[in-house]
Amino acid sequence: MSALQNRQILVGISGGIAAYKSAELVRELSRAGACVRVVMTRAATEFITPLTLQALSGNPVHLDLLDTEAEAAMGHIELARWADAIIVAPASANFIARLSQGRADDLLTAVCLASASPLALAPAMNQQMWRSDATRNNCEQLAGRGVQLFGPAEGEQACGDVGPGRMLEPGILAHKLEQLFDSGLLAGKKVVITAGPTREALDPVRYISNHSSGKMGYALAQAAIDAGADTTLVSGPVNISPPARATCINVNSAQEMYTQALALVQNCDIFVAAAAVADYRPDQVAENKIKKGDSESMTLTLIKNPDIVADVAAQQQCFVVGFAAETHEVDKYARKKLVDKQLNMIIANDVSDPSIGFNSDNNAVNVYWDNEKTSFGPVSKSVLAKQLIELIAQRS
Ligand code: PMT
């Protein structure tokens, strides 16, 4: 299965004759299972029509920064957060120059500037333009900022010149993009991640639960797989599919999650507790449906669930990362949980903000370890997961 399966890839197209090859690139990426959105510069539309790319990507093509209707549908910041990776193919000399200056005077440069995702450029231009000091300096600057340069290839050019400046073939670009997701940072490591909510049964038809969608934990599992880890997800009930190469163990209650987690930790290097586990469960699970009585109120007695991540940490078998879901005094409570549960690291999110945390596609977190603190986001959960896995790989 391709590493591009289910990835959200933004293809940027700037103005150049190689733009006709972008259609094939979009097809290649879609065939590999990626969800593709296209952003074109105005110059690019002189070489290939947005309609072609809309038909191939199955999504509307984005053209303008200052179009209120388009911005209302999916604004440039949203697009930037949506992308798991951006590839600009072809990247003209002019586009490379504008990007290296940090300009944001059209939609494509604005999206590139606003995105924390990996960015790759497939340069395509006349060989002399590619060799010019100005382009060399611009490319060096961009490479220094972590931008990947795919190509260019050498050969005969549309203008009749021969030399470097041909855009790489779409199949090669798709393959290089695939490799961009594989960091190898956790190669040979075993990672266990808890995700989703737990359900604490009251009777055969009712339960106590919470709003966790599993998106954060599943994104972490994908990022751990990309980093080369043998990854196991212990998941509460969610409506999303686990990453292709994860071993997924489905559970319902906190006690089931506890049993699985404690067994797995015996053979694990890194344990990440992203699940929203119920702290309490009903002390009795009624055998039959509880019937409505005459009384206007009802009292439930709840008993404490085991603390999974604290008990995993107590085993001192692996590097243990917890989450803290807080609605106020995030800093204070996160630091307290780090100490009380004896974790190596804690990732705190403010779940009172509906634009991040529970169920959102985005998140923003503070991370604490020893006496250190750093922050990420707001970014998409998949980009955040990659950043968190990089930090965990460094610290563990
Ligand atoms: O799933 P999403 O919709 O994407 O939302 C993501 C998220 C908000 C659920 C996630 O980012 C998050 O914050 N997860 C932790 C939720 C939580 O239960 O936090 P807590 O502060 O109550 O618990 C602290 C830590 O102890 C967590 O790592 C939790 O997994 C763990 N815990 C809690 C109780 C318990 N009985 N056992 C545990 O292991």
Tab-separated table of C-alpha atoms in Angstrom, residues 25 80 196 368:
chain	number	residue	atom	x	y	z
A	25	LEU	CA	0.893	14.198	-11.356
A	80	ALA	CA	-2.624	25.472	4.456
A	196	GLY	CA	-10.581	7.488	21.301
A	368	TYR	CA	6.068	19.675	29.064
